[in-house]
CSV table of N, CA, C and O in Angstrom, one decimal:
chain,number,residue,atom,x,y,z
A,81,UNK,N,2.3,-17.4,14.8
A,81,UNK,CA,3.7,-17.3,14.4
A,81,UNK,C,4.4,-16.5,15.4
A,81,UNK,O,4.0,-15.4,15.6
A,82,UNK,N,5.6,-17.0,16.2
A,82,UNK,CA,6.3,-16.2,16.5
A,82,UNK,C,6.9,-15.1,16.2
A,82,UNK,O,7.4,-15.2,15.1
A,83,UNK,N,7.0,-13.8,16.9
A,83,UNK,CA,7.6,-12.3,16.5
A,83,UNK,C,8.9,-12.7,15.8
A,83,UNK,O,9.8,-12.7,16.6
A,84,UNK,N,9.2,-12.9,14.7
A,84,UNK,CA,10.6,-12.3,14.2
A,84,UNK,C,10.5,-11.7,13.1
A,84,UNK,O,9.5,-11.6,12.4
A,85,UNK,N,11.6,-11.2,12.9
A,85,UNK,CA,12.0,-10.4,11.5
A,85,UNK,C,11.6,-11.0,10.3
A,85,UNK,O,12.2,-12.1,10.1
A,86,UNK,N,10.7,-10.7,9.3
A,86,UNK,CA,10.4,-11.1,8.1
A,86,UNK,C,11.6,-10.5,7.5
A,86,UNK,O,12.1,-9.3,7.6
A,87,UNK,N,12.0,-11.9,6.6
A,87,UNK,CA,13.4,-11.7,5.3
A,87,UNK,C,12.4,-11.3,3.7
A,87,UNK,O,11.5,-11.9,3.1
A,88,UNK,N,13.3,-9.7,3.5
A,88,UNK,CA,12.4,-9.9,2.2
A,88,UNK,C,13.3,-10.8,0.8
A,88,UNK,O,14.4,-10.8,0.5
A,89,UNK,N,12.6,-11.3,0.5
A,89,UNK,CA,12.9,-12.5,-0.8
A,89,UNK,C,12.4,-14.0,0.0
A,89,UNK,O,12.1,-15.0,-0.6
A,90,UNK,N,12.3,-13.9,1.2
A,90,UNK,CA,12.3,-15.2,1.8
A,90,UNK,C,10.8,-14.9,2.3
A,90,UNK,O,10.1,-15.8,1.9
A,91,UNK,N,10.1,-14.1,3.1
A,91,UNK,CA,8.7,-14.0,3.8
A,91,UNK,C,8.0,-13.3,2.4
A,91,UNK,O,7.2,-14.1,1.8
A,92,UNK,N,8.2,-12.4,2.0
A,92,UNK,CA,7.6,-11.6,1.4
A,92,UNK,C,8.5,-10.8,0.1
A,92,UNK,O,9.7,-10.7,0.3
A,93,UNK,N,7.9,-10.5,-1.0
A,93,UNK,CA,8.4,-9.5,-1.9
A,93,UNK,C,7.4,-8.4,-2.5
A,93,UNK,O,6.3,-8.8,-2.8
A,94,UNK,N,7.8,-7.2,-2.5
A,94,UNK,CA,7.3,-6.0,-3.0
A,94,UNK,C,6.7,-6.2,-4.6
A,94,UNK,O,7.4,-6.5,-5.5
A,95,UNK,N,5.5,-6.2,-4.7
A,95,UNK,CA,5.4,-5.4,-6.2
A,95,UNK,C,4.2,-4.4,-6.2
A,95,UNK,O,3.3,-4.5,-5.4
A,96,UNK,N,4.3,-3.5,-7.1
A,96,UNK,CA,3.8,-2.3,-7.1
A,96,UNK,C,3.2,-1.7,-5.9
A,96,UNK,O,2.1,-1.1,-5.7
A,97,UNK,N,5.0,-2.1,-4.9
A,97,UNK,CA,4.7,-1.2,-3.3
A,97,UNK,C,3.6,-1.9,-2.7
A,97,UNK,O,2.9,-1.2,-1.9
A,98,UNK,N,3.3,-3.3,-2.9
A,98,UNK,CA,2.4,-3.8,-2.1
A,98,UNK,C,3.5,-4.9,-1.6
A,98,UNK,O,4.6,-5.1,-2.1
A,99,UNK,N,2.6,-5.6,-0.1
A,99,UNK,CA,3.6,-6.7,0.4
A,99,UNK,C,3.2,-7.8,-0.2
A,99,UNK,O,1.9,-7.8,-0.3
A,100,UNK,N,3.7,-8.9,-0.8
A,100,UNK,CA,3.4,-10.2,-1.1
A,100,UNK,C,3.9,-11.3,-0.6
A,100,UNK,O,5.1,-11.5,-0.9
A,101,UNK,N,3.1,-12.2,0.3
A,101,UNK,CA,4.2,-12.9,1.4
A,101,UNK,C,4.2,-14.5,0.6
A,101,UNK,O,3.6,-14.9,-0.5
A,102,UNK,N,4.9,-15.0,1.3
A,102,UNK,CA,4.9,-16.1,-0.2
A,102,UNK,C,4.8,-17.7,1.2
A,102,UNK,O,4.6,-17.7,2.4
A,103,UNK,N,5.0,-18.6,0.2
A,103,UNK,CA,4.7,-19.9,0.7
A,103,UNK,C,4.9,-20.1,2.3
A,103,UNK,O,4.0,-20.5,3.2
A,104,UNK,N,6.6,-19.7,2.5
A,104,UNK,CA,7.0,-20.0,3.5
A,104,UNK,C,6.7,-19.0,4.5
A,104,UNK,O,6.9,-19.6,5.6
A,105,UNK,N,6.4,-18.1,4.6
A,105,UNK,CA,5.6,-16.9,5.0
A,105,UNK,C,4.6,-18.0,5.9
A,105,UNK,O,4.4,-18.5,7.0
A,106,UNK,N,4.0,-17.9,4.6
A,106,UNK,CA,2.3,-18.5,5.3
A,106,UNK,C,2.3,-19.8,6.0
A,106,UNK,O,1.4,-19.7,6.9
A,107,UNK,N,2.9,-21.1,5.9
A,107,UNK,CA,3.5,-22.3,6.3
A,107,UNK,C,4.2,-21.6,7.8
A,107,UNK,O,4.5,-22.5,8.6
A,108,UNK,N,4.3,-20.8,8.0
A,108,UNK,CA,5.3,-20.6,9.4
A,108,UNK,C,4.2,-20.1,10.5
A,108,UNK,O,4.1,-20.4,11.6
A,109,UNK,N,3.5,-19.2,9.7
A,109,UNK,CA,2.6,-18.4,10.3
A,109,UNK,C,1.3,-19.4,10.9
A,109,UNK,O,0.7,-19.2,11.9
A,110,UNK,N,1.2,-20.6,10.0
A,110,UNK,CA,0.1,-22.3,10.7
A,110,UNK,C,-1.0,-22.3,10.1
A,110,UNK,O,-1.6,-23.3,9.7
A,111,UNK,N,-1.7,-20.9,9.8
A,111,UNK,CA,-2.9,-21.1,9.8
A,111,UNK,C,-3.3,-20.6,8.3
A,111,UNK,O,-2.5,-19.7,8.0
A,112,UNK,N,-4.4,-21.0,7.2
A,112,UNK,CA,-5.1,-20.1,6.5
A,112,UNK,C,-6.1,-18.7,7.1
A,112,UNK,O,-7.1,-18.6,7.7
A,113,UNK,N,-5.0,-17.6,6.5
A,113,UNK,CA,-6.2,-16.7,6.8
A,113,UNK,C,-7.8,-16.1,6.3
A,113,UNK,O,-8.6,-15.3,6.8
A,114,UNK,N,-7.9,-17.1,5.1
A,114,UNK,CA,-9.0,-16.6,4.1
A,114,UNK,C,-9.2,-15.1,3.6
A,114,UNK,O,-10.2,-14.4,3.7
A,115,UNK,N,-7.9,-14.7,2.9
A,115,UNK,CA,-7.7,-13.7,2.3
A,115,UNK,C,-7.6,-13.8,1.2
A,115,UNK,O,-7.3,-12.8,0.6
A,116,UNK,N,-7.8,-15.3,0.4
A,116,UNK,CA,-7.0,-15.2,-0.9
A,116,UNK,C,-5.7,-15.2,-1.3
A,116,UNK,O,-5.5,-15.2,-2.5
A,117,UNK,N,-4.8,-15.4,-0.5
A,117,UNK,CA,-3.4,-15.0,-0.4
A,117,UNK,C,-3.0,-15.7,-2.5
A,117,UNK,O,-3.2,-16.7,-3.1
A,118,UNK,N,-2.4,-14.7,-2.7
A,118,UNK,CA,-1.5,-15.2,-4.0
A,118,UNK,C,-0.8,-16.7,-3.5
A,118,UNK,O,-1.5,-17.5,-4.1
A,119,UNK,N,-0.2,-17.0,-3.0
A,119,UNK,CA,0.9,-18.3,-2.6
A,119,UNK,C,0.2,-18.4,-1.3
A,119,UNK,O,0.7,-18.0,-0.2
A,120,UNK,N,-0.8,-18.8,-1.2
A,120,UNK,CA,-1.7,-19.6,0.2
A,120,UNK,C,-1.2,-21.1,-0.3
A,120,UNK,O,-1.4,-21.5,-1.5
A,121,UNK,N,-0.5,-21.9,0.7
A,121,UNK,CA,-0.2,-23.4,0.5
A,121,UNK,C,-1.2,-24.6,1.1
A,121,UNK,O,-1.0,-25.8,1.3
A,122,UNK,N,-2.3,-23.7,1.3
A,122,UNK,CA,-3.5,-24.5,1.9
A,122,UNK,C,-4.5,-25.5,1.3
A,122,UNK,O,-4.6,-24.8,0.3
A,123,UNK,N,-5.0,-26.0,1.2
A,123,UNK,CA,-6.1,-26.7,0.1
A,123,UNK,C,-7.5,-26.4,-0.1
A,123,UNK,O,-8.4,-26.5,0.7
A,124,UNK,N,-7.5,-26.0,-1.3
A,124,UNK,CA,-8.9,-25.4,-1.2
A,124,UNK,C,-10.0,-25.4,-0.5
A,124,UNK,O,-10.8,-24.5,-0.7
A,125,UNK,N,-10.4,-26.5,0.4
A,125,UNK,CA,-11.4,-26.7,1.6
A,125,UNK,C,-11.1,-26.0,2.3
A,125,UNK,O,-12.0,-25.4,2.9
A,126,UNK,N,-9.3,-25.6,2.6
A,126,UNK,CA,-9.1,-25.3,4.0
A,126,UNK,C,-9.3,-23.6,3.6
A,126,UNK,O,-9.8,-22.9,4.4
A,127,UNK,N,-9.0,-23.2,2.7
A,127,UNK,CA,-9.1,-22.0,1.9
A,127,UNK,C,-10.2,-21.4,1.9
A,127,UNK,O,-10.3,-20.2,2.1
A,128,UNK,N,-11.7,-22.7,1.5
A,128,UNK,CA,-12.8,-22.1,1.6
A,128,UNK,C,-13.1,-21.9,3.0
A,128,UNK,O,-13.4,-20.8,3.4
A,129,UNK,N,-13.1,-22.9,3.7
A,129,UNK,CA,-13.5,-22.7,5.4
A,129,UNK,C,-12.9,-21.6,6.2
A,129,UNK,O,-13.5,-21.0,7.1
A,130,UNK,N,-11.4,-21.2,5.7
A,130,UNK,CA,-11.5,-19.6,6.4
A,130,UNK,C,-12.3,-18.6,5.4
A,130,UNK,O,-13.1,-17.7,5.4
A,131,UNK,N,-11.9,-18.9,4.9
A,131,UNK,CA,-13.0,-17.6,4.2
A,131,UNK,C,-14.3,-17.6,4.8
A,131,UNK,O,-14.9,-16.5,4.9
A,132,UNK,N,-14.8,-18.5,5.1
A,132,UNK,CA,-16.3,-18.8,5.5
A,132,UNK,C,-16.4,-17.9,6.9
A,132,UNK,O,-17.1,-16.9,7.1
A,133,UNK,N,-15.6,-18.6,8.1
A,133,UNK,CA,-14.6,-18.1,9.1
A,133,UNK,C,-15.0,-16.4,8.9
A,133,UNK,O,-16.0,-15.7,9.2
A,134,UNK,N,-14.2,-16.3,8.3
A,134,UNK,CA,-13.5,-14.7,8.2
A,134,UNK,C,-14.6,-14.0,8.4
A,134,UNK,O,-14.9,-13.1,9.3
A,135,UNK,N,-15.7,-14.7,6.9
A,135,UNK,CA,-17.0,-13.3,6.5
A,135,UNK,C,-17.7,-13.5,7.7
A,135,UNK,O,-18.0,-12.4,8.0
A,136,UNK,N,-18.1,-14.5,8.6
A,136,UNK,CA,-18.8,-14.6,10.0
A,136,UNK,C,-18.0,-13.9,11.5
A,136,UNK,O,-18.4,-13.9,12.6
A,137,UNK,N,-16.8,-13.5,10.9
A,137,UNK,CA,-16.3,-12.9,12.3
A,137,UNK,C,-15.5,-14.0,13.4
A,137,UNK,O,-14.9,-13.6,14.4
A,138,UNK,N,-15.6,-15.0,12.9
A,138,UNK,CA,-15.2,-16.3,13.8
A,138,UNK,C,-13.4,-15.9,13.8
A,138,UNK,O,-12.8,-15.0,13.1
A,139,UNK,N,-13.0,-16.5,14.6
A,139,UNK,CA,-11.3,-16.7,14.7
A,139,UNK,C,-11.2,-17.5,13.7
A,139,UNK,O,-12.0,-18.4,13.4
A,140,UNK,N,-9.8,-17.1,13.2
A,140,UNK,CA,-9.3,-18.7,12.1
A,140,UNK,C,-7.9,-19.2,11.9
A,140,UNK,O,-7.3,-19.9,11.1
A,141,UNK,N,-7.5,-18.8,13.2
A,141,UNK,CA,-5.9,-19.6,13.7
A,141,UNK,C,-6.9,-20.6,14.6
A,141,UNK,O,-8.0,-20.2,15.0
A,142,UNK,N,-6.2,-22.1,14.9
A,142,UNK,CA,-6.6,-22.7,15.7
A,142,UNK,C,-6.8,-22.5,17.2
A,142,UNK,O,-7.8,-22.7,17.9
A,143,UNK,N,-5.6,-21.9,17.6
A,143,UNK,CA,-5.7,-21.5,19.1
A,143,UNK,C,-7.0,-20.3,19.3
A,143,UNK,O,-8.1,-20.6,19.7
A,144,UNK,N,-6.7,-19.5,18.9
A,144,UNK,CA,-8.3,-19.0,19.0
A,144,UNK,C,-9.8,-19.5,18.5
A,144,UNK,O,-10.9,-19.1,18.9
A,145,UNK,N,-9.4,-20.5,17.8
A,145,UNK,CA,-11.0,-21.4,17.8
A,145,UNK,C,-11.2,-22.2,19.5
A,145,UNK,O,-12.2,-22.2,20.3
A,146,UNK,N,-9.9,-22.7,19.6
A,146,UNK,CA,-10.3,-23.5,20.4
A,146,UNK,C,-10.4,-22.9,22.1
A,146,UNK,O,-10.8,-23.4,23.1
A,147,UNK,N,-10.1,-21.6,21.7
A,147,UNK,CA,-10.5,-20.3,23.3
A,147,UNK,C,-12.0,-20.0,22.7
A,147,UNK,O,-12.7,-19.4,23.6
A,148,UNK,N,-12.6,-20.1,21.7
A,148,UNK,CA,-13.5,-19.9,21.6
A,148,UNK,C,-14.6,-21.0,21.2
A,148,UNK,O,-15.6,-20.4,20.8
A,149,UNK,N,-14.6,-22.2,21.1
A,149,UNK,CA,-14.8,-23.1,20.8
A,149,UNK,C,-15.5,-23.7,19.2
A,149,UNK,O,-16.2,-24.7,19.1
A,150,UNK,N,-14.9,-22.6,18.0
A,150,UNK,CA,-15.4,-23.0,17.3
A,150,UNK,C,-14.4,-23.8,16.7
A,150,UNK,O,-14.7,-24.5,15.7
């Protein structure tokens, strides 16, 4: 995702002082990060496979798979 300004109501909203980034957030950003995200707009395959990703240490944006070839 490109550097810009996260809008709050529009990237993310606060509850109990935590950040919660929401659909459009994550859709801009390209990739599942396999965190669980509350509003991850990914499908659960793609949901499970970073997760899988994640716990192995692998990259899980595309461009870094494909600098690393997974």
């Amino acid at each position: 995702m490109k550097k810009t300004e996260l809008q709050e109501g529009l990237d993310y909203y606060l509850e109990n002082g935590l950040y919660v980034f929401t659909e459009r957030y994550h859709l801009r950003r390209g990739y599942c990060c396999g965190s669980r995200c509350r509003h991850c707009p990914y499908p659960k395959e793609v949901q499970a496979q970073a997760i899988r990703r994640r716990l192995a240490g692998l990259p899980l944006d595309s461009a870094a798979s494909r600098r690393t070839g997974g």
